[in-house]
C-alpha positions as protocol buffer text, in pm:
chain_id: "A"
residue {
  index: 1
  type: UNK
  ca { x: 1703 y: -1279 z: -1077 }
}
residue {
  index: 2
  type: UNK
  ca { x: 2012 y: -1075 z: -1160 }
}
residue {
  index: 3
  type: UNK
  ca { x: 2097 y: -754 z: -979 }
}
residue {
  index: 4
  type: UNK
  ca { x: 2101 y: -582 z: -1318 }
}
residue {
  index: 5
  type: UNK
  ca { x: 1739 y: -676 z: -1381 }
}
residue {
  index: 6
  type: UNK
  ca { x: 1635 y: -564 z: -1033 }
}
residue {
  index: 7
  type: UNK
  ca { x: 1806 y: -230 z: -1094 }
}
residue {
  index: 8
  type: UNK
  ca { x: 1630 y: -192 z: -1428 }
}
residue {
  index: 9
  type: UNK
  ca { x: 1289 y: -268 z: -1277 }
}
residue {
  index: 10
  type: UNK
  ca { x: 1350 y: -19 z: -997 }
}
residue {
  index: 11
  type: UNK
  ca { x: 1446 y: 250 z: -1247 }
}
residue {
  index: 12
  type: UNK
  ca { x: 1130 y: 187 z: -1450 }
}
residue {
  index: 13
  type: UNK
  ca { x: 911 y: 192 z: -1138 }
}
residue {
  index: 14
  type: UNK
  ca { x: 1066 y: 516 z: -1016 }
}
residue {
  index: 15
  type: UNK
  ca { x: 1010 y: 686 z: -1350 }
}
residue {
  index: 16
  type: UNK
  ca { x: 650 y: 571 z: -1380 }
}
residue {
  index: 17
  type: UNK
  ca { x: 565 y: 664 z: -1020 }
}
residue {
  index: 18
  type: UNK
  ca { x: 729 y: 1005 z: -1049 }
}
residue {
  index: 19
  type: UNK
  ca { x: 547 y: 1092 z: -1369 }
}
residue {
  index: 20
  type: UNK
  ca { x: 212 y: 972 z: -1236 }
}
residue {
  index: 21
  type: UNK
  ca { x: 265 y: 1162 z: -912 }
}
residue {
  index: 22
  type: UNK
  ca { x: 339 y: 1482 z: -1101 }
}
residue {
  index: 23
  type: UNK
  ca { x: 26 y: 1435 z: -1311 }
}
residue {
  index: 24
  type: UNK
  ca { x: -190 y: 1382 z: -1004 }
}
residue {
  index: 25
  type: UNK
  ca { x: -38 y: 1669 z: -808 }
}
residue {
  index: 26
  type: UNK
  ca { x: -20 y: 1928 z: -1085 }
}
residue {
  index: 27
  type: UNK
  ca { x: -314 y: 1819 z: -1298 }
}
residue {
  index: 28
  type: UNK
  ca { x: -585 y: 1790 z: -1036 }
}
residue {
  index: 29
  type: UNK
  ca { x: -883 y: 1989 z: -1163 }
}
residue {
  index: 30
  type: UNK
  ca { x: -1054 y: 2229 z: -926 }
}
residue {
  index: 31
  type: UNK
  ca { x: -1389 y: 2067 z: -1003 }
}
residue {
  index: 32
  type: UNK
  ca { x: -1271 y: 1708 z: -959 }
}
residue {
  index: 33
  type: UNK
  ca { x: -1567 y: 1473 z: -927 }
}
residue {
  index: 34
  type: UNK
  ca { x: -1640 y: 1103 z: -902 }
}
residue {
  index: 35
  type: UNK
  ca { x: -1618 y: 930 z: -1240 }
}
residue {
  index: 36
  type: UNK
  ca { x: -1746 y: 589 z: -1126 }
}
residue {
  index: 37
  type: UNK
  ca { x: -1804 y: 370 z: -823 }
}
residue {
  index: 38
  type: UNK
  ca { x: -1697 y: 11 z: -762 }
}
residue {
  index: 39
  type: UNK
  ca { x: -1796 y: -209 z: -468 }
}
residue {
  index: 40
  type: UNK
  ca { x: -2026 y: 49 z: -310 }
}
residue {
  index: 41
  type: UNK
  ca { x: -2135 y: 414 z: -360 }
}
residue {
  index: 42
  type: UNK
  ca { x: -1843 y: 531 z: -143 }
}
residue {
  index: 43
  type: UNK
  ca { x: -1581 y: 321 z: -326 }
}
residue {
  index: 44
  type: UNK
  ca { x: -1500 y: 584 z: -584 }
}
residue {
  index: 45
  type: UNK
  ca { x: -1288 y: 635 z: -894 }
}
residue {
  index: 46
  type: UNK
  ca { x: -1198 y: 977 z: -1032 }
}
residue {
  index: 47
  type: UNK
  ca { x: -1091 y: 1074 z: -1380 }
}
residue {
  index: 48
  type: UNK
  ca { x: -740 y: 1120 z: -1238 }
}
residue {
  index: 49
  type: UNK
  ca { x: -717 y: 756 z: -1119 }
}
residue {
  index: 50
  type: UNK
  ca { x: -788 y: 651 z: -1476 }
}
residue {
  index: 51
  type: UNK
  ca { x: -546 y: 903 z: -1629 }
}
residue {
  index: 52
  type: UNK
  ca { x: -265 y: 803 z: -1391 }
}
residue {
  index: 53
  type: UNK
  ca { x: -304 y: 432 z: -1467 }
}
residue {
  index: 54
  type: UNK
  ca { x: -301 y: 507 z: -1840 }
}
residue {
  index: 55
  type: UNK
  ca { x: 21 y: 705 z: -1800 }
}
residue {
  index: 56
  type: UNK
  ca { x: 188 y: 429 z: -1596 }
}
residue {
  index: 57
  type: UNK
  ca { x: 77 y: 162 z: -1844 }
}
residue {
  index: 58
  type: UNK
  ca { x: 229 y: 368 z: -2123 }
}
residue {
  index: 59
  type: UNK
  ca { x: 566 y: 396 z: -1948 }
}
residue {
  index: 60
  type: UNK
  ca { x: 571 y: 23 z: -1878 }
}
residue {
  index: 61
  type: UNK
  ca { x: 471 y: -67 z: -2234 }
}
residue {
  index: 62
  type: UNK
  ca { x: 746 y: 154 z: -2374 }
}
residue {
  index: 63
  type: UNK
  ca { x: 1025 y: 33 z: -2147 }
}
residue {
  index: 64
  type: UNK
  ca { x: 919 y: -325 z: -2070 }
}
residue {
  index: 65
  type: UNK
  ca { x: 678 y: -437 z: -2346 }
}
residue {
  index: 66
  type: UNK
  ca { x: 693 y: -810 z: -2262 }
}
residue {
  index: 67
  type: UNK
  ca { x: 590 y: -767 z: -1898 }
}
residue {
  index: 68
  type: UNK
  ca { x: 249 y: -833 z: -1747 }
}
residue {
  index: 69
  type: UNK
  ca { x: 42 y: -571 z: -1570 }
}
residue {
  index: 70
  type: UNK
  ca { x: -232 y: -577 z: -1306 }
}
residue {
  index: 71
  type: UNK
  ca { x: -381 y: -236 z: -1232 }
}
residue {
  index: 72
  type: UNK
  ca { x: -656 y: -127 z: -998 }
}
residue {
  index: 73
  type: UNK
  ca { x: -847 y: 53 z: -1272 }
}
residue {
  index: 74
  type: UNK
  ca { x: -876 y: -246 z: -1502 }
}
residue {
  index: 75
  type: UNK
  ca { x: -539 y: -317 z: -1666 }
}
residue {
  index: 76
  type: UNK
  ca { x: -479 y: -693 z: -1681 }
}
residue {
  index: 77
  type: UNK
  ca { x: -208 y: -810 z: -1922 }
}
residue {
  index: 78
  type: UNK
  ca { x: -48 y: -1155 z: -1897 }
}
residue {
  index: 79
  type: UNK
  ca { x: 299 y: -1079 z: -2037 }
}
residue {
  index: 80
  type: UNK
  ca { x: 569 y: -1328 z: -2139 }
}
residue {
  index: 81
  type: UNK
  ca { x: 881 y: -1219 z: -1947 }
}
residue {
  index: 82
  type: UNK
  ca { x: 800 y: -1356 z: -1600 }
}
residue {
  index: 83
  type: UNK
  ca { x: 772 y: -998 z: -1468 }
}
residue {
  index: 84
  type: UNK
  ca { x: 432 y: -859 z: -1371 }
}
residue {
  index: 85
  type: UNK
  ca { x: 367 y: -506 z: -1251 }
}
residue {
  index: 86
  type: UNK
  ca { x: 113 y: -449 z: -972 }
}
residue {
  index: 87
  type: UNK
  ca { x: -11 y: -89 z: -990 }
}
residue {
  index: 88
  type: UNK
  ca { x: -233 y: 132 z: -780 }
}
residue {
  index: 89
  type: UNK
  ca { x: -224 y: 461 z: -970 }
}
residue {
  index: 90
  type: UNK
  ca { x: -386 y: 653 z: -683 }
}
residue {
  index: 91
  type: UNK
  ca { x: -395 y: 491 z: -342 }
}
residue {
  index: 92
  type: UNK
  ca { x: -608 y: 709 z: -116 }
}
residue {
  index: 93
  type: UNK
  ca { x: -860 y: 824 z: -377 }
}
residue {
  index: 94
  type: UNK
  ca { x: -1106 y: 961 z: -120 }
}
residue {
  index: 95
  type: UNK
  ca { x: -828 y: 1170 z: 38 }
}
residue {
  index: 96
  type: UNK
  ca { x: -739 y: 1298 z: -309 }
}
residue {
  index: 97
  type: UNK
  ca { x: -1103 y: 1376 z: -390 }
}
residue {
  index: 98
  type: UNK
  ca { x: -1133 y: 1585 z: -73 }
}
residue {
  index: 99
  type: UNK
  ca { x: -799 y: 1763 z: -118 }
}
residue {
  index: 100
  type: UNK
  ca { x: -630 y: 1580 z: 171 }
}
residue {
  index: 101
  type: UNK
  ca { x: -258 y: 1503 z: 131 }
}
residue {
  index: 102
  type: UNK
  ca { x: -263 y: 1134 z: 229 }
}
residue {
  index: 103
  type: UNK
  ca { x: -244 y: 969 z: -112 }
}
residue {
  index: 104
  type: UNK
  ca { x: 24 y: 811 z: -325 }
}
residue {
  index: 105
  type: UNK
  ca { x: 120 y: 609 z: -631 }
}
residue {
  index: 106
  type: UNK
  ca { x: 210 y: 245 z: -565 }
}
residue {
  index: 107
  type: UNK
  ca { x: 405 y: 35 z: -816 }
}
residue {
  index: 108
  type: UNK
  ca { x: 550 y: -311 z: -753 }
}
residue {
  index: 109
  type: UNK
  ca { x: 722 y: -561 z: -979 }
}
residue {
  index: 110
  type: UNK
  ca { x: 681 y: -934 z: -930 }
}
residue {
  index: 111
  type: UNK
  ca { x: 914 y: -1191 z: -1081 }
}
residue {
  index: 112
  type: UNK
  ca { x: 761 y: -1536 z: -1111 }
}
residue {
  index: 113
  type: UNK
  ca { x: 513 y: -1449 z: -840 }
}
residue {
  index: 114
  type: UNK
  ca { x: 754 y: -1292 z: -589 }
}
residue {
  index: 115
  type: UNK
  ca { x: 762 y: -917 z: -528 }
}
residue {
  index: 116
  type: UNK
  ca { x: 1113 y: -795 z: -604 }
}
residue {
  index: 117
  type: UNK
  ca { x: 1072 y: -416 z: -639 }
}
residue {
  index: 118
  type: UNK
  ca { x: 839 y: -169 z: -471 }
}
residue {
  index: 119
  type: UNK
  ca { x: 801 y: 207 z: -512 }
}
residue {
  index: 120
  type: UNK
  ca { x: 553 y: 436 z: -340 }
}
residue {
  index: 121
  type: UNK
  ca { x: 550 y: 800 z: -450 }
}
residue {
  index: 122
  type: UNK
  ca { x: 392 y: 1046 z: -206 }
}
residue {
  index: 123
  type: UNK
  ca { x: 388 y: 1380 z: -393 }
}
residue {
  index: 124
  type: UNK
  ca { x: 222 y: 1589 z: -121 }
}
residue {
  index: 125
  type: UNK
  ca { x: 484 y: 1473 z: 128 }
}
residue {
  index: 126
  type: UNK
  ca { x: 766 y: 1521 z: -121 }
}
residue {
  index: 127
  type: UNK
  ca { x: 875 y: 1164 z: -45 }
}
residue {
  index: 128
  type: UNK
  ca { x: 961 y: 859 z: -254 }
}
residue {
  index: 129
  type: UNK
  ca { x: 988 y: 520 z: -85 }
}
residue {
  index: 130
  type: UNK
  ca { x: 1154 y: 228 z: -256 }
}
residue {
  index: 131
  type: UNK
  ca { x: 1282 y: -120 z: -188 }
}
residue {
  index: 132
  type: UNK
  ca { x: 1449 y: -404 z: -375 }
}
residue {
  index: 133
  type: UNK
  ca { x: 1421 y: -759 z: -243 }
}
residue {
  index: 134
  type: UNK
  ca { x: 1725 y: -825 z: -27 }
}
residue {
  index: 135
  type: UNK
  ca { x: 1855 y: -470 z: -67 }
}
residue {
  index: 136
  type: UNK
  ca { x: 1684 y: -278 z: 211 }
}
residue {
  index: 137
  type: UNK
  ca { x: 1441 y: 13 z: 190 }
}
residue {
  index: 138
  type: UNK
  ca { x: 1502 y: 383 z: 130 }
}
residue {
  index: 139
  type: UNK
  ca { x: 1312 y: 710 z: 147 }
}
residue {
  index: 140
  type: UNK
  ca { x: 1504 y: 930 z: -91 }
}
residue {
  index: 141
  type: UNK
  ca { x: 1862 y: 861 z: 16 }
}
residue {
  index: 142
  type: UNK
  ca { x: 1773 y: 777 z: 378 }
}
residue {
  index: 143
  type: UNK
  ca { x: 1780 y: 411 z: 472 }
}
residue {
  index: 144
  type: UNK
  ca { x: 1460 y: 309 z: 648 }
}
residue {
  index: 145
  type: UNK
  ca { x: 1435 y: 113 z: 971 }
}
residue {
  index: 146
  type: UNK
  ca { x: 1122 y: 30 z: 1165 }
}
residue {
  index: 147
  type: UNK
  ca { x: 1092 y: 149 z: 1524 }
}
residue {
  index: 148
  type: UNK
  ca { x: 1280 y: -12 z: 1814 }
}
residue {
  index: 149
  type: UNK
  ca { x: 1104 y: -280 z: 2015 }
}
residue {
  index: 150
  type: UNK
  ca { x: 817 y: -157 z: 2230 }
}
residue {
  index: 151
  type: UNK
  ca { x: 538 y: -335 z: 2419 }
}
residue {
  index: 152
  type: UNK
  ca { x: 194 y: -342 z: 2259 }
}
residue {
  index: 153
  type: UNK
  ca { x: 54 y: -95 z: 2511 }
}
residue {
  index: 154
  type: UNK
  ca { x: 303 y: 164 z: 2383 }
}
residue {
  index: 155
  type: UNK
  ca { x: 239 y: 95 z: 2015 }
}
residue {
  index: 156
  type: UNK
  ca { x: 83 y: 337 z: 1769 }
}
residue {
  index: 157
  type: UNK
  ca { x: -124 y: 126 z: 1529 }
}
residue {
  index: 158
  type: UNK
  ca { x: -284 y: 225 z: 1199 }
}
residue {
  index: 159
  type: UNK
  ca { x: -575 y: 55 z: 1027 }
}
residue {
  index: 160
  type: UNK
  ca { x: -826 y: 112 z: 750 }
}
residue {
  index: 161
  type: UNK
  ca { x: -1189 y: 36 z: 677 }
}
residue {
  index: 162
  type: UNK
  ca { x: -1362 y: -126 z: 381 }
}
residue {
  index: 163
  type: UNK
  ca { x: -1640 y: 21 z: 174 }
}
residue {
  index: 164
  type: UNK
  ca { x: -1915 y: -233 z: 245 }
}
residue {
  index: 165
  type: UNK
  ca { x: -2138 y: -147 z: 541 }
}
residue {
  index: 166
  type: UNK
  ca { x: -2129 y: -491 z: 701 }
}
residue {
  index: 167
  type: UNK
  ca { x: -1749 y: -504 z: 683 }
}
residue {
  index: 168
  type: UNK
  ca { x: -1710 y: -153 z: 823 }
}
residue {
  index: 169
  type: UNK
  ca { x: -1939 y: -233 z: 1115 }
}
residue {
  index: 170
  type: UNK
  ca { x: -1733 y: -538 z: 1211 }
}
residue {
  index: 171
  type: UNK
  ca { x: -1405 y: -349 z: 1162 }
}
residue {
  index: 172
  type: UNK
  ca { x: -1532 y: -90 z: 1409 }
}
residue {
  index: 173
  type: UNK
  ca { x: -1591 y: -371 z: 1660 }
}
residue {
  index: 174
  type: UNK
  ca { x: -1235 y: -493 z: 1608 }
}
residue {
  index: 175
  type: UNK
  ca { x: -1097 y: -144 z: 1669 }
}
residue {
  index: 176
  type: UNK
  ca { x: -1299 y: -127 z: 1991 }
}
residue {
  index: 177
  type: UNK
  ca { x: -1118 y: -444 z: 2103 }
}
residue {
  index: 178
  type: UNK
  ca { x: -775 y: -318 z: 2001 }
}
residue {
  index: 179
  type: UNK
  ca { x: -772 y: 45 z: 2114 }
}
residue {
  index: 180
  type: UNK
  ca { x: -773 y: -13 z: 2493 }
}
residue {
  index: 181
  type: UNK
  ca { x: -461 y: -229 z: 2456 }
}
residue {
  index: 182
  type: UNK
  ca { x: -241 y: 6 z: 2246 }
}
residue {
  index: 183
  type: UNK
  ca { x: -111 y: 362 z: 2267 }
}
residue {
  index: 184
  type: UNK
  ca { x: -356 y: 485 z: 2003 }
}
residue {
  index: 185
  type: UNK
  ca { x: -509 y: 415 z: 1662 }
}
residue {
  index: 186
  type: UNK
  ca { x: -458 y: 608 z: 1341 }
}
residue {
  index: 187
  type: UNK
  ca { x: -660 y: 592 z: 1017 }
}
residue {
  index: 188
  type: UNK
  ca { x: -472 y: 757 z: 731 }
}
residue {
  index: 189
  type: UNK
  ca { x: -674 y: 643 z: 431 }
}
residue {
  index: 190
  type: UNK
  ca { x: -391 y: 495 z: 221 }
}
residue {
  index: 191
  type: UNK
  ca { x: -267 y: 142 z: 283 }
}
residue {
  index: 192
  type: UNK
  ca { x: 49 y: 207 z: 81 }
}
residue {
  index: 193
  type: UNK
  ca { x: 144 y: 507 z: 295 }
}
residue {
  index: 194
  type: UNK
  ca { x: 57 y: 327 z: 619 }
}
residue {
  index: 195
  type: UNK
  ca { x: 293 y: 46 z: 523 }
}
residue {
  index: 196
  type: UNK
  ca { x: 564 y: 297 z: 435 }
}
residue {
  index: 197
  type: UNK
  ca { x: 509 y: 472 z: 769 }
}
residue {
  index: 198
  type: UNK
  ca { x: 576 y: 141 z: 946 }
}
residue {
  index: 199
  type: UNK
  ca { x: 898 y: 120 z: 745 }
}
residue {
  index: 200
  type: UNK
  ca { x: 992 y: 478 z: 834 }
}
residue {
  index: 201
  type: UNK
  ca { x: 934 y: 432 z: 1207 }
}
residue {
  index: 202
  type: UNK
  ca { x: 630 y: 660 z: 1213 }
}
residue {
  index: 203
  type: UNK
  ca { x: 403 y: 373 z: 1319 }
}
residue {
  index: 204
  type: UNK
  ca { x: 465 y: 64 z: 1528 }
}
residue {
  index: 205
  type: UNK
  ca { x: 217 y: -141 z: 1330 }
}
residue {
  index: 206
  type: UNK
  ca { x: -65 y: -156 z: 1079 }
}
residue {
  index: 207
  type: UNK
  ca { x: -342 y: -401 z: 1001 }
}
residue {
  index: 208
  type: UNK
  ca { x: -634 y: -414 z: 760 }
}
residue {
  index: 209
  type: UNK
  ca { x: -879 y: -660 z: 609 }
}
residue {
  index: 210
  type: UNK
  ca { x: -991 y: -636 z: 248 }
}
residue {
  index: 211
  type: UNK
  ca { x: -677 y: -514 z: 72 }
}
residue {
  index: 212
  type: UNK
  ca { x: -615 y: -598 z: -293 }
}
residue {
  index: 213
  type: UNK
  ca { x: -276 y: -691 z: -440 }
}
residue {
  index: 214
  type: UNK
  ca { x: -225 y: -336 z: -572 }
}
residue {
  index: 215
  type: UNK
  ca { x: -292 y: -189 z: -226 }
}
residue {
  index: 216
  type: UNK
  ca { x: -21 y: -383 z: -49 }
}
residue {
  index: 217
  type: UNK
  ca { x: 242 y: -517 z: -293 }
}
residue {
  index: 218
  type: UNK
  ca { x: 488 y: -227 z: -294 }
}
residue {
  index: 219
  type: UNK
  ca { x: 430 y: -109 z: 63 }
}
residue {
  index: 220
  type: UNK
  ca { x: 462 y: -456 z: 212 }
}
residue {
  index: 221
  type: UNK
  ca { x: 803 y: -509 z: 49 }
}
residue {
  index: 222
  type: UNK
  ca { x: 919 y: -168 z: 171 }
}
residue {
  index: 223
  type: UNK
  ca { x: 807 y: -248 z: 528 }
}
residue {
  index: 224
  type: UNK
  ca { x: 976 y: -590 z: 524 }
}
residue {
  index: 225
  type: UNK
  ca { x: 1301 y: -453 z: 385 }
}
residue {
  index: 226
  type: UNK
  ca { x: 1299 y: -196 z: 668 }
}
residue {
  index: 227
  type: UNK
  ca { x: 1290 y: -475 z: 926 }
}
residue {
  index: 228
  type: UNK
  ca { x: 918 y: -510 z: 989 }
}
residue {
  index: 229
  type: UNK
  ca { x: 739 y: -843 z: 998 }
}
residue {
  index: 230
  type: UNK
  ca { x: 449 y: -879 z: 759 }
}
residue {
  index: 231
  type: UNK
  ca { x: 189 y: -1146 z: 707 }
}
residue {
  index: 232
  type: UNK
  ca { x: -170 y: -1251 z: 739 }
}
residue {
  index: 233
  type: UNK
  ca { x: -371 y: -1485 z: 952 }
}
residue {
  index: 234
  type: UNK
  ca { x: -194 y: -1776 z: 1129 }
}
residue {
  index: 235
  type: UNK
  ca { x: 139 y: -1732 z: 956 }
}
residue {
  index: 236
  type: UNK
  ca { x: -9 y: -1700 z: 609 }
}
residue {
  index: 237
  type: UNK
  ca { x: 119 y: -1433 z: 367 }
}
residue {
  index: 238
  type: UNK
  ca { x: -48 y: -1092 z: 371 }
}
residue {
  index: 239
  type: UNK
  ca { x: -369 y: -1104 z: 169 }
}
residue {
  index: 240
  type: UNK
  ca { x: -717 y: -966 z: 133 }
}
residue {
  index: 241
  type: UNK
  ca { x: -823 y: -1175 z: 431 }
}
residue {
  index: 242
  type: UNK
  ca { x: -582 y: -990 z: 661 }
}
residue {
  index: 243
  type: UNK
  ca { x: -266 y: -784 z: 622 }
}
residue {
  index: 244
  type: UNK
  ca { x: -46 y: -708 z: 922 }
}
residue {
  index: 245
  type: UNK
  ca { x: 287 y: -520 z: 927 }
}
residue {
  index: 246
  type: UNK
  ca { x: 465 y: -424 z: 1247 }
}
residue {
  index: 247
  type: UNK
  ca { x: 791 y: -417 z: 1433 }
}
residue {
  index: 248
  type: UNK
  ca { x: 882 y: -772 z: 1538 }
}
residue {
  index: 249
  type: UNK
  ca { x: 791 y: -717 z: 1904 }
}
residue {
  index: 250
  type: UNK
  ca { x: 455 y: -558 z: 1825 }
}
residue {
  index: 251
  type: UNK
  ca { x: 378 y: -814 z: 1554 }
}
residue {
  index: 252
  type: UNK
  ca { x: 414 y: -1097 z: 1804 }
}
residue {
  index: 253
  type: UNK
  ca { x: 146 y: -943 z: 2028 }
}
residue {
  index: 254
  type: UNK
  ca { x: -76 y: -781 z: 1766 }
}
residue {
  index: 255
  type: UNK
  ca { x: -135 y: -1087 z: 1549 }
}
residue {
  index: 256
  type: UNK
  ca { x: -295 y: -1303 z: 1823 }
}
residue {
  index: 257
  type: UNK
  ca { x: -503 y: -1005 z: 1936 }
}
residue {
  index: 258
  type: UNK
  ca { x: -639 y: -961 z: 1583 }
}
residue {
  index: 259
  type: UNK
  ca { x: -705 y: -1332 z: 1556 }
}
residue {
  index: 260
  type: UNK
  ca { x: -904 y: -1328 z: 1879 }
}
residue {
  index: 261
  type: UNK
  ca { x: -1094 y: -1015 z: 1773 }
}
residue {
  index: 262
  type: UNK
  ca { x: -1190 y: -1172 z: 1439 }
}
residue {
  index: 263
  type: UNK
  ca { x: -1014 y: -912 z: 1225 }
}
residue {
  index: 264
  type: UNK
  ca { x: -990 y: -1170 z: 946 }
}
residue {
  index: 265
  type: UNK
  ca { x: -1363 y: -1198 z: 877 }
}
residue {
  index: 266
  type: UNK
  ca { x: -1666 y: -972 z: 827 }
}
């Protein structure tokens, strides 16, 4: 892939994420309510999720009409260019519904199956994270680097929980195994922002089971380009089974702990 094409994809992603972030921040109705549910009654969609994905799809169709698109709220277009966009128009919907600031817009571009560009817009933080494969990661104009090496017992680790009761119950058991062995646990409510916080040195590590491609595509690239290690179970790529991102030292200790605790299954 040429550097010119990478730069074009980054520019498109930045525009789409900025415009969707402005819509979500400035257009949130005071009486915002749940528009639909998905996997369970607490896995919610609001009218703003749908509006943001429509806006992003429009930007992509205008600027890159031959590309594919996979969006959380239903967009699924094959495309003919070899480029496919992976879009979460509102990562952290429950936070957004409750008026909490921990939400963002996540947009990644794949080329022939490999993620080459990632952008996460965090309007309530006033921050934009971005990465290009092989080009490092930035927050605004600041180059991102994950935290220096630290032992697991001094590591601040983030995680998340699924929406199905059986999965949540087991995830709570995993946390009970992990928390005595680390500095502390955080639960922010947005996988994309947790991954960016690993990149920015605000967390030593993050893990979660049950993520979808749109939850992790952009944030995982940003974390990797900031020097973090990312992956799944037993050296596999990050996936819905398990996603782990951490500083190299913490990753080496955290991954076997999660394996032993059964973080990869319900």
